[in-house]
Structures are given as C-alpha cells and as structure tokens.
Amino acid sequence: MFKGLKPIQYNGQEVWPLIEGGKGVAATNHASSGAWAAAGGIGTVSAVNADSYDEDGDVVPQIYHGRKREERHQELVQYAIDGAVAQVTQAYEISNGKGAININVLWEMGGAQQVLEGVLDQTKGMVAGVTCGAGMPYKLSEIAQEYGVNYLPIISSARAFRALWKRAYKKVPDLMAAVVYEDPWLAGGHNGLSNAEDPRKPEDPYPRVKALRDTMRGEGIADTVPIIMAGGVWHLRDWENWIDNEELGQIAFQFGTRPLLTKESPIPESWKSELTKIKEGDVLLHKFSPTGFYSSAVRNEFLRSLEARSERQIPYLTEQEGEHTHQLDVGVKGKNFWVSKADLLRAREWVGLGHTMALKTPDSTVIFAAPEESKMIRKDQADCMGCLSHCGFSAWKDHDNFSTGRLADPRSFCIQKSLQEIVHGAPVEEHLMFAGHGAYNFGTDPFYSNGFVPTVKQLMDRILTGD
C-alpha cells in the first residue's frame, strides 16, 4: 500500500480516495464504473449521451426522427435519460455494494437539468453523488438536495468555487461531499481556462489547490471535505507530498485517462491501440469545441484538419475601407466582400488547391473549404439535435427562441456526432479523441509493456502501490 494513503468516508462507508473520471458519450459505462466501485473506489457513470440497450442487450442506435431541432432535442434528452438509467442500474449491480457509484454531468450539455432530474428520479438509492462541471452549475446543490444525493462540483480555480459557494452551495453545505479541482492545462476533455489564464503557460497545481483549500477554510468548510485532484494524475508516488499535507487537507485523486485502457473500458480496440502510440506533446489544448471552452484531445488527423481549416481564413469588410481595397472574387457569391490584396492572393491560392467554397464565420471572416468538406459542415449543422445548451457550430440554444443569435461557425464541428462515432468503432483518425496530457505514459509505463491491458481491479491494485 502506498505510504500515507488511507480510505475515506463517503456516502456512509469507507472507500479508497480514488475516483474514476466520468468520460462522456459512452466512453465510461457500467462495466468500467461498476468494476471501479467493486474494487473499493468511486466509479463514475457518465450521464452525457450514455448508451441504452434493447431486449437482446445490443446498443440502441441514437437516431433522430424529428423535423425540427426542438423535436430532435427532446429525443436526445430521452436517449440521455434512458442511457444513464441503464448504465447506473448495471453499474450498481456490478459494484455488489462495494465502493460507490457517482454520475457525471456536463452542465453545458443540452437539457442538463432535465436529464439529471430524469436519471436521479429513476435510480434512487443507487447514485451516491453527482459530479458536474463545464460551466457554472449553480442549481447542482438544489437538485442534489431534492433527491438526497451528494454533489461534487468540478472547478478549475478558487475564484470559480467561491462564486458557486456564495451564490448557491452555502445553502446546502452538508451534501457537498468533495470539490473536484480539474487542472485546466493537464486534464482531458473540456478545460476550465478563464480569460485571465494563458493556455500556453501551465501553472503548478499545488498553489492553486492550496488557494482552493484556503477559500474553503475561509467559508468554514471542514478539511475532511476532500479536494479531488483531477488532470495529470498517473502515479500516486508523484503526489506523495500532497498526501497528509496540512496545507491541503484531505486529498483524493481522480483518474480519467488511465481507465480508458482496461479490459472493461467500453472504447473500441482501435482506440485502445492508439493510446499506446501517443507521444509526449501529442495531446493538444485547443478551442475548436462548439461549447466555446478549451478542450484537450489527441492531435490526430481530425484535429489537424480543423487547424488547417482555420488557417485558411481571411477577414473581410462589407465596404471598401483601409487595407480592404480588393473585392473577393473567389469562393463567394456577391460583391460585398472587401479584403486586402495579400488576402485576395491567398484566397486564390487556396481555391487553386481545391478549397473552392468560402464559408462565413461569426467574426467577419471567411474560411475556405473543399466542396465535400463544405457539404459535410452544412449537413451536420442542419442535422443538429441540440446536444449543448449553447452550440457555436450550429447556433443552437436549448431555451427561449432556440438560437444563440450568432452565425453558425464552420470552424467548429458537431461534437455529439464525432464522439458517438469514435466510441462506436469509427476510424479514430477521423474523429475527436479526448485524452489527458499524460496519455503518453501508456507508451512508457512498464505496466503496459508487451501490449498488456489490465482489468480495472488490476489497475486499481497497481495504483495503490504508488505506480
């Protein structure tokens, strides 16, 4: 057993302070989270577009029939509720009364409150707690209180926690079981970088977590409420000075990337194989997500194509002014696109290379895309099923008039489509592959040598040694 690591009290029983990160759109399911709990930790079922099953146990394809986005959005919400209920029920059975089962919700997903309430309504007694981030989920504590479950807010700074606590969480202090600090430079998936933080200059997590604990102490929150360190956690021995540290109080650790490569992990073999090939620096912190948040994913062909698409971009004005002295004569219809001479020459060059379609962005620029790429972008925008509360790619909003009021942004992509396809076996190079920045360890950690893929129990036993 690793020095200093002791079980903690959670949901009325002792568990290891090791939490499985909840990876959305079916990348964490009942098999992985149930096994994690059965091994004595806290397993996390993702309630973000989880898979549901038919009578034969086969995955139900998420096909949308509604003509309007609002209709497809309600179909998506129902898929999400049915899927998460199925996953929680089976995970709870696998756990066999050991550890605990949490669910994870992306607050910025479309219909988040409706989904969360729908799941908790049908899984009473099975869900120990709800982790929730990506946005400012002020209503999380209120929902937790209504259903009698713990809540574990995911934040990336003491400032964000203070805002949530002051506005809402201080009214329901007893159910806040932990605070998840998700490092915005190291974690996979969506990252909580603020405008004041530089994505190119990672900050040491220790002083940020100490500031969080100081804030919690200032609000009267006991040191026994753990801070869960998430993002960049691989070997516990690397965090030895965090354990039993009076400055930090009780610390627990979340593992998001490592559980992807286990026997129980639901991701396809092609994805598991690709994980072992990742080199240091291959995970890119980028801002292509339609949520508007930064996110971290493997810099594969899919991400490189998004980078290239944005590089084929020029600003325009609707009237001749300043350097905008030339009319754009390629890729567009009409004459009200005034650009600089240098940009006109660049645009002509891109068109000569086959990128013949100019698509307007919300920022008074146009990007150039090949006809097939342009057709795919337009189709994906038209097929939007409202998976986010606000979507930059399709200009969807899940309330009021269902529109963000901005032009749909062709520099982004349909995240629900891409994540659904990669997790169900589509080529990994062609879709978004989320991963934490420590994923390169799969290729260097001797635990995974000779193609070894552990069970969740074997992984937990390994983690508990410090490795």
Coordinates of C-alpha atoms in Angstrom, one line a residue:
M1 CA 0.0 0.0 0.0
F2 CA 1.3 3.4 -0.9
K3 CA 2.6 5.4 2.0
G4 CA 0.0 7.6 3.7
L5 CA -2.9 6.6 1.5
K6 CA -5.9 5.8 3.7
P7 CA -9.6 5.1 2.9
I8 CA -12.1 8.0 3.3
Q9 CA -15.7 8.1 4.4
Y10 CA -18.0 8.6 1.5
N11 CA -21.7 8.0 1.4
G12 CA -21.7 6.2 4.7
Q13 CA -18.9 3.8 4.0
E14 CA -15.1 3.5 3.6
V15 CA -13.8 3.8 0.1
W16 CA -10.4 4.4 -1.4
P17 CA -9.8 8.1 -2.3
L18 CA -9.5 7.1 -5.9
I19 CA -12.2 8.3 -8.3
E20 CA -12.8 7.2 -11.9
G21 CA -13.2 10.2 -14.2
G22 CA -16.6 10.2 -15.9
K23 CA -15.9 10.5 -19.7
G24 CA -19.0 11.4 -21.7
V25 CA -20.7 9.9 -24.7
A26 CA -20.3 6.3 -23.7
A27 CA -16.6 6.4 -23.0
T28 CA -17.3 5.5 -19.4
N29 CA -20.1 3.0 -18.8
H30 CA -21.5 0.4 -16.4
A31 CA -18.7 -2.1 -16.9
S32 CA -15.8 0.3 -16.1
S33 CA -17.5 2.2 -13.3
G34 CA -19.1 -0.8 -11.7
A35 CA -15.7 -2.6 -11.6
W36 CA -14.0 0.5 -10.2
A37 CA -16.6 0.6 -7.3
A38 CA -16.3 -3.2 -6.8
A39 CA -12.5 -2.6 -6.3
G40 CA -13.3 -0.2 -3.5
G41 CA -13.1 3.1 -5.3
I42 CA -15.7 5.6 -6.6
G43 CA -16.8 4.7 -10.1
T44 CA -18.4 7.3 -12.3
V45 CA -21.1 6.7 -14.9
S46 CA -21.3 9.4 -17.5
A47 CA -24.8 10.7 -17.9
V48 CA -23.8 12.5 -21.2
N49 CA -25.4 10.6 -24.1
A50 CA -24.9 7.2 -22.5
D51 CA -25.7 4.0 -24.3
S52 CA -29.0 2.2 -23.7
Y53 CA -29.8 -1.3 -24.7
D54 CA -32.6 -3.3 -26.4
E55 CA -34.0 -6.6 -25.2
D56 CA -31.1 -8.5 -26.7
G57 CA -28.5 -6.4 -24.9
D58 CA -27.5 -4.6 -28.1
V59 CA -26.8 -0.8 -28.1
V60 CA -29.8 1.2 -29.2
P61 CA -28.6 3.5 -32.1
Q62 CA -29.3 7.1 -31.4
I63 CA -31.3 8.0 -34.5
Y64 CA -33.3 11.2 -34.7
H65 CA -36.7 11.5 -36.4
G66 CA -37.9 15.0 -35.6
R67 CA -38.1 17.5 -38.4
K68 CA -37.3 20.5 -36.1
R69 CA -34.3 20.8 -33.8
E70 CA -36.5 21.3 -30.8
E71 CA -38.1 17.9 -31.5
R72 CA -34.7 16.2 -32.0
H73 CA -33.5 17.8 -28.8
Q74 CA -36.3 16.2 -26.8
E75 CA -35.4 12.8 -28.4
L76 CA -31.8 13.4 -27.4
V77 CA -32.8 14.2 -23.8
Q78 CA -34.8 10.9 -23.7
Y79 CA -31.9 8.9 -25.1
A80 CA -29.7 10.5 -22.4
I81 CA -32.0 9.6 -19.5
D82 CA -32.7 6.1 -20.8
G83 CA -29.0 5.5 -21.3
A84 CA -27.8 6.8 -17.9
V85 CA -30.5 4.9 -16.1
A86 CA -29.4 1.7 -17.8
Q87 CA -25.8 2.4 -17.0
V88 CA -26.3 3.3 -13.4
T89 CA -28.5 0.2 -12.8
Q90 CA -26.0 -2.2 -14.2
A91 CA -23.0 -0.5 -12.6
Y92 CA -24.7 -0.7 -9.2
E93 CA -25.3 -4.4 -9.7
I94 CA -21.6 -5.0 -10.7
S95 CA -20.4 -3.0 -7.7
N96 CA -22.1 -5.5 -5.4
G97 CA -22.5 -3.0 -2.6
K98 CA -18.8 -2.0 -2.5
G99 CA -17.3 1.4 -3.2
A100 CA -19.7 3.9 -4.6
I101 CA -21.3 5.0 -7.9
N102 CA -21.4 8.6 -9.0
I103 CA -22.8 10.1 -12.2
N104 CA -21.1 12.9 -14.1
V105 CA -23.0 15.6 -16.0
L106 CA -21.7 18.3 -18.3
W107 CA -23.7 21.4 -17.2
E108 CA -23.3 22.9 -20.7
M109 CA -25.0 19.9 -22.3
G110 CA -28.4 20.5 -23.7
G111 CA -31.2 19.8 -21.2
A112 CA -28.7 19.2 -18.4
Q113 CA -31.2 19.8 -15.6
Q114 CA -33.9 17.8 -17.3
V115 CA -31.5 14.8 -17.8
L116 CA -30.1 15.0 -14.3
E117 CA -33.5 15.0 -12.7
G118 CA -34.8 12.3 -15.0
V119 CA -31.9 10.0 -14.1
L120 CA -32.0 10.6 -10.4
D121 CA -35.7 10.1 -10.3
Q122 CA -35.3 6.5 -11.7
T123 CA -32.1 5.5 -9.8
K124 CA -33.0 6.2 -6.2
G125 CA -30.6 4.5 -3.7
M126 CA -28.0 3.7 -6.5
V127 CA -26.3 7.0 -7.1
A128 CA -24.1 8.3 -4.3
G129 CA -23.2 11.6 -5.8
V130 CA -23.2 13.9 -8.9
T131 CA -20.0 15.4 -10.3
C132 CA -20.7 18.4 -12.6
G133 CA -18.6 20.9 -14.4
A134 CA -18.2 22.7 -17.7
G135 CA -20.0 25.9 -16.9
M136 CA -21.3 27.3 -13.6
P137 CA -23.8 24.8 -12.3
Y138 CA -25.5 26.9 -9.6
K139 CA -28.5 24.6 -9.5
L140 CA -26.5 21.5 -8.7
S141 CA -26.8 21.8 -4.9
E142 CA -30.6 22.4 -5.2
I143 CA -31.1 19.3 -7.3
A144 CA -28.9 17.2 -5.0
Q145 CA -31.0 18.3 -2.0
E146 CA -34.2 17.4 -3.8
Y147 CA -33.0 13.9 -4.5
G148 CA -30.9 13.3 -1.4
V149 CA -27.6 12.7 -3.1
N150 CA -24.1 14.2 -2.7
Y151 CA -22.8 16.8 -5.1
L152 CA -19.2 17.3 -6.2
P153 CA -18.7 20.5 -8.2
I154 CA -15.8 20.4 -10.7
I155 CA -13.9 23.7 -10.8
S156 CA -10.5 24.9 -12.0
S157 CA -9.9 27.8 -9.7
A158 CA -10.6 29.0 -6.1
R159 CA -12.3 32.0 -7.7
A160 CA -14.8 29.8 -9.5
F161 CA -15.6 27.8 -6.4
R162 CA -16.1 31.0 -4.3
A163 CA -18.7 32.2 -6.9
L164 CA -20.6 28.9 -6.7
W165 CA -20.4 28.8 -2.9
K166 CA -21.6 32.3 -2.3
R167 CA -24.5 32.1 -4.8
A168 CA -25.8 28.6 -4.1
Y169 CA -23.8 25.9 -2.4
K170 CA -23.6 27.5 1.1
K171 CA -27.3 26.9 1.3
V172 CA -26.7 23.1 1.0
P173 CA -23.3 22.6 2.7
D174 CA -23.9 19.1 4.2
L175 CA -24.3 17.4 0.8
M176 CA -21.2 18.8 -0.8
A177 CA -19.1 15.7 -0.4
A178 CA -16.0 16.9 -2.2
V179 CA -14.7 19.6 -4.6
V180 CA -13.0 18.4 -7.8
Y181 CA -10.1 20.6 -8.9
E182 CA -9.7 19.8 -12.6
D183 CA -6.4 21.1 -13.8
P184 CA -7.1 23.2 -16.9
W185 CA -3.7 22.5 -18.5
L186 CA -3.5 18.8 -17.8
A187 CA -7.0 17.3 -17.9
G188 CA -8.5 15.7 -20.9
G189 CA -11.9 16.7 -22.3
H190 CA -13.2 20.2 -21.7
N191 CA -11.0 22.5 -19.6
G192 CA -11.9 25.4 -17.4
L193 CA -9.4 28.0 -18.5
S194 CA -10.5 31.5 -17.7
N195 CA -9.8 34.6 -19.8
A196 CA -7.1 35.6 -17.2
E197 CA -5.2 32.4 -17.8
D198 CA -2.7 31.7 -20.6
P199 CA -3.3 28.4 -22.3
R200 CA 0.4 28.4 -23.3
K201 CA 1.7 28.8 -19.7
P202 CA 0.7 25.9 -17.4
E203 CA 0.6 26.8 -13.7
D204 CA 1.7 24.5 -10.9
P205 CA -1.4 22.9 -9.5
Y206 CA -0.1 22.9 -5.9
P207 CA -0.6 26.7 -5.2
R208 CA -3.9 26.7 -7.0
V209 CA -5.2 23.8 -4.9
K210 CA -3.8 25.4 -1.7
A211 CA -5.7 28.6 -2.7
L212 CA -8.8 26.5 -3.1
R213 CA -8.4 25.0 0.4
D214 CA -7.8 28.4 1.9
T215 CA -11.0 29.6 0.3
M216 CA -12.9 26.6 1.6
R217 CA -11.5 27.1 5.1
G218 CA -12.4 30.8 4.9
E219 CA -16.0 29.7 4.3
G220 CA -16.0 27.3 7.2
I221 CA -15.8 24.1 5.2
A222 CA -14.0 21.3 7.1
D223 CA -10.7 19.9 6.0
T224 CA -12.4 16.5 5.9
V225 CA -14.3 17.5 2.8
P226 CA -11.8 16.2 0.2
I227 CA -10.3 18.2 -2.7
I228 CA -10.1 15.7 -5.6
M229 CA -7.1 16.4 -7.8
A230 CA -8.0 15.7 -11.4
G231 CA -5.9 16.0 -14.5
G232 CA -2.3 14.8 -14.9
V233 CA -2.6 12.1 -12.2
W234 CA -0.8 8.9 -13.2
H235 CA 1.5 7.6 -10.4
L236 CA 0.5 8.4 -6.8
R237 CA 4.2 8.5 -5.9
D238 CA 4.3 11.7 -7.9
W239 CA 1.9 13.2 -5.5
E240 CA 3.4 11.9 -2.2
N241 CA 3.9 15.4 -0.8
W242 CA 0.1 16.1 -1.2
I243 CA -0.9 13.2 1.0
D244 CA -1.2 14.0 4.7
N245 CA -0.3 17.6 3.9
E246 CA -1.7 20.0 6.5
E247 CA -1.8 22.9 3.9
L248 CA -4.1 20.9 1.6
G249 CA -6.3 19.0 4.0
Q250 CA -7.9 15.8 2.8
I251 CA -6.9 15.0 -0.8
A252 CA -8.3 12.4 -3.2
F253 CA -7.3 11.6 -6.8
Q254 CA -9.2 11.2 -10.0
F255 CA -8.1 9.1 -12.9
G256 CA -9.6 9.9 -16.2
T257 CA -7.2 8.7 -18.9
R258 CA -5.7 5.5 -17.3
P259 CA -9.1 3.7 -17.0
L260 CA -9.5 4.0 -20.8
L261 CA -7.0 1.2 -21.3
T262 CA -8.7 -1.6 -19.3
K263 CA -10.5 -4.8 -20.2
E264 CA -13.8 -3.3 -19.0
S265 CA -13.3 0.0 -20.8
P266 CA -16.1 0.3 -23.5
I267 CA -14.0 2.2 -26.1
P268 CA -13.2 0.1 -29.2
E269 CA -9.9 -1.8 -29.6
S270 CA -8.8 0.6 -32.3
W271 CA -8.9 3.5 -29.8
K272 CA -7.2 1.4 -27.1
S273 CA -4.4 0.5 -29.5
E274 CA -4.0 4.2 -30.5
L275 CA -3.5 5.1 -26.8
T276 CA -0.2 3.2 -26.6
K277 CA 1.2 5.2 -29.6
I278 CA 0.7 8.6 -28.1
K279 CA 3.9 10.6 -27.6
E280 CA 4.6 13.4 -25.2
G281 CA 3.1 16.6 -26.7
D282 CA 0.6 14.8 -28.9
V283 CA -2.4 16.0 -26.9
L284 CA -3.5 19.5 -28.0
L285 CA -5.2 22.1 -25.8
H286 CA -7.4 23.7 -28.4
K287 CA -10.5 25.9 -28.8
F288 CA -12.4 24.2 -31.6
S289 CA -15.1 22.8 -29.4
P290 CA -18.6 24.2 -30.1
T291 CA -19.0 24.7 -26.4
G292 CA -16.6 27.7 -26.6
F293 CA -14.4 26.1 -23.9
Y294 CA -10.9 25.0 -24.4
S295 CA -10.5 21.2 -24.5
S296 CA -7.7 18.6 -24.8
A297 CA -7.6 15.9 -27.3
V298 CA -5.1 13.8 -29.3
R299 CA -3.8 15.8 -32.2
N300 CA -4.8 13.3 -34.9
E301 CA -5.9 13.9 -38.5
F302 CA -9.3 15.2 -37.3
L303 CA -7.8 18.0 -35.2
R304 CA -5.2 18.8 -37.8
S305 CA -7.9 19.3 -40.4
L306 CA -9.7 21.7 -38.0
E307 CA -6.4 23.6 -37.6
A308 CA -5.9 23.7 -41.3
R309 CA -9.5 24.9 -41.9
S310 CA -9.0 27.9 -39.5
E311 CA -5.6 28.7 -41.2
R312 CA -7.4 29.1 -44.5
Q313 CA -9.2 32.2 -43.1
I314 CA -9.3 35.9 -44.0
P315 CA -11.1 38.9 -42.6
Y316 CA -13.5 40.9 -44.8
L317 CA -15.5 44.1 -44.7
T318 CA -18.8 44.8 -46.5
E319 CA -17.4 48.2 -47.7
Q320 CA -14.1 49.3 -49.1
E321 CA -12.1 50.7 -46.3
G322 CA -8.4 50.9 -45.2
E323 CA -6.4 47.9 -46.4
H324 CA -9.6 46.2 -47.6
T325 CA -9.2 47.5 -51.2
H326 CA -10.0 44.5 -53.3
Q327 CA -13.2 42.6 -53.9
L328 CA -13.0 38.9 -53.1
D329 CA -13.7 37.2 -56.5
V330 CA -13.4 33.5 -55.5
G331 CA -15.5 31.2 -53.3
V332 CA -18.3 33.7 -52.7
K333 CA -21.4 35.0 -54.4
G334 CA -21.9 38.7 -54.5
K335 CA -19.5 41.6 -54.4
N336 CA -19.7 42.9 -50.8
F337 CA -16.6 41.1 -49.6
W338 CA -13.7 43.6 -49.4
V339 CA -10.3 42.1 -48.5
S340 CA -6.7 43.1 -48.6
K341 CA -4.6 42.4 -51.7
A342 CA -2.5 39.9 -49.8
D343 CA -5.6 38.0 -48.6
L344 CA -7.1 38.0 -52.1
L345 CA -3.9 36.3 -53.4
R346 CA -4.0 33.8 -50.5
A347 CA -7.7 33.0 -51.2
R348 CA -7.0 32.5 -54.9
E349 CA -4.2 30.1 -54.0
W350 CA -6.5 28.1 -51.7
V351 CA -9.1 27.9 -54.4
G352 CA -6.4 26.6 -56.8
L353 CA -5.7 23.8 -54.3
G354 CA -9.4 22.7 -54.3
H355 CA -10.7 24.7 -51.4
T356 CA -13.3 26.4 -53.6
M357 CA -16.1 27.2 -51.0
A358 CA -15.9 30.3 -48.8
L359 CA -18.0 30.0 -45.6
K360 CA -18.7 33.0 -43.4
T361 CA -17.9 32.9 -39.7
P362 CA -19.4 34.9 -36.8
D363 CA -16.3 37.1 -36.7
S364 CA -16.5 38.7 -40.1
T365 CA -14.1 36.3 -41.7
V366 CA -14.4 33.6 -44.3
I367 CA -12.8 30.2 -44.3
F368 CA -12.1 28.2 -47.4
A369 CA -13.1 24.5 -47.7
A370 CA -13.3 21.8 -50.4
P371 CA -16.8 21.2 -51.7
E372 CA -17.1 17.8 -49.8
E373 CA -16.0 19.4 -46.6
S374 CA -18.3 22.3 -47.0
K375 CA -21.2 19.9 -47.7
M376 CA -20.4 17.9 -44.6
I377 CA -20.3 21.1 -42.4
R378 CA -23.7 22.3 -43.8
K379 CA -25.3 18.9 -43.3
D380 CA -24.0 18.5 -39.7
Q381 CA -25.3 22.0 -38.9
A382 CA -28.7 21.2 -40.4
D383 CA -28.9 17.9 -38.5
C384 CA -28.2 19.5 -35.1
M385 CA -30.0 17.7 -32.3
G386 CA -29.3 20.2 -29.6
C387 CA -26.7 18.3 -27.6
L388 CA -25.4 21.5 -25.9
S389 CA -27.1 24.4 -24.1
H390 CA -25.3 26.8 -26.4
C391 CA -23.6 25.5 -29.6
G392 CA -21.3 27.7 -31.6
F393 CA -21.2 25.3 -34.5
S394 CA -25.0 25.3 -35.2
A395 CA -26.0 28.4 -33.3
W396 CA -28.5 26.3 -31.3
K397 CA -29.6 27.3 -27.8
D398 CA -31.7 25.0 -25.7
H399 CA -34.2 27.6 -24.4
D400 CA -36.1 30.8 -25.4
N401 CA -36.1 31.0 -29.2
F402 CA -33.6 28.2 -29.6
S403 CA -31.0 30.4 -31.3
T404 CA -27.8 32.0 -30.0
G405 CA -28.4 34.9 -32.3
R406 CA -25.0 34.4 -33.9
L407 CA -24.0 33.0 -37.2
A408 CA -23.2 29.2 -37.2
D409 CA -19.4 28.7 -37.0
P410 CA -17.9 26.5 -39.7
R411 CA -14.6 26.5 -37.9
S412 CA -16.1 24.1 -35.3
F413 CA -17.7 20.7 -35.6
C414 CA -20.6 18.5 -34.4
I415 CA -19.2 17.2 -31.2
Q416 CA -22.0 14.8 -30.4
K417 CA -21.7 13.1 -33.8
S418 CA -17.9 12.8 -33.6
L419 CA -17.9 11.4 -30.0
Q420 CA -20.7 9.0 -30.8
E421 CA -18.9 7.7 -33.9
I422 CA -15.5 7.2 -32.3
V423 CA -16.8 5.3 -29.3
H424 CA -18.8 3.0 -31.5
G425 CA -15.9 2.0 -33.8
A426 CA -15.5 4.6 -36.4
P427 CA -11.8 5.3 -37.5
V428 CA -10.0 7.1 -34.7
E429 CA -8.1 9.4 -37.0
E430 CA -11.3 10.9 -38.4
H431 CA -12.9 11.9 -35.0
L432 CA -12.3 13.7 -31.8
M433 CA -10.3 11.6 -29.4
F434 CA -10.3 13.1 -26.0
A435 CA -7.3 12.3 -23.7
G436 CA -5.4 13.9 -20.8
H437 CA -1.9 15.3 -21.4
G438 CA -0.3 12.4 -19.5
A439 CA -1.6 9.8 -22.1
Y440 CA 1.9 9.4 -23.4
N441 CA 2.6 7.4 -20.3
F442 CA 0.8 4.4 -21.8
G443 CA 3.8 4.0 -24.1
T444 CA 6.4 4.4 -21.4
D445 CA 4.9 2.8 -18.3
P446 CA 6.3 -0.7 -17.9
F447 CA 2.9 -1.8 -16.6
Y448 CA 1.6 -1.8 -20.1
S449 CA 4.6 -3.4 -21.8
N450 CA 4.1 -6.2 -24.3
G451 CA 0.6 -5.0 -25.0
F452 CA -0.7 -5.7 -21.5
V453 CA -4.2 -4.5 -20.9
P454 CA -5.3 -4.8 -17.2
T455 CA -8.7 -5.3 -15.7
V456 CA -9.9 -2.4 -13.6
K457 CA -9.1 -4.4 -10.4
Q458 CA -5.5 -5.0 -11.7
L459 CA -5.2 -1.3 -12.4
M460 CA -6.5 -0.3 -9.0
D461 CA -4.1 -2.7 -7.3
R462 CA -1.3 -1.1 -9.3
I463 CA -2.3 2.4 -8.5
L464 CA -2.5 1.5 -4.8
T465 CA 1.2 0.6 -4.8
G466 CA 2.1 4.1 -5.9
D467 CA 2.6 3.1 -9.5

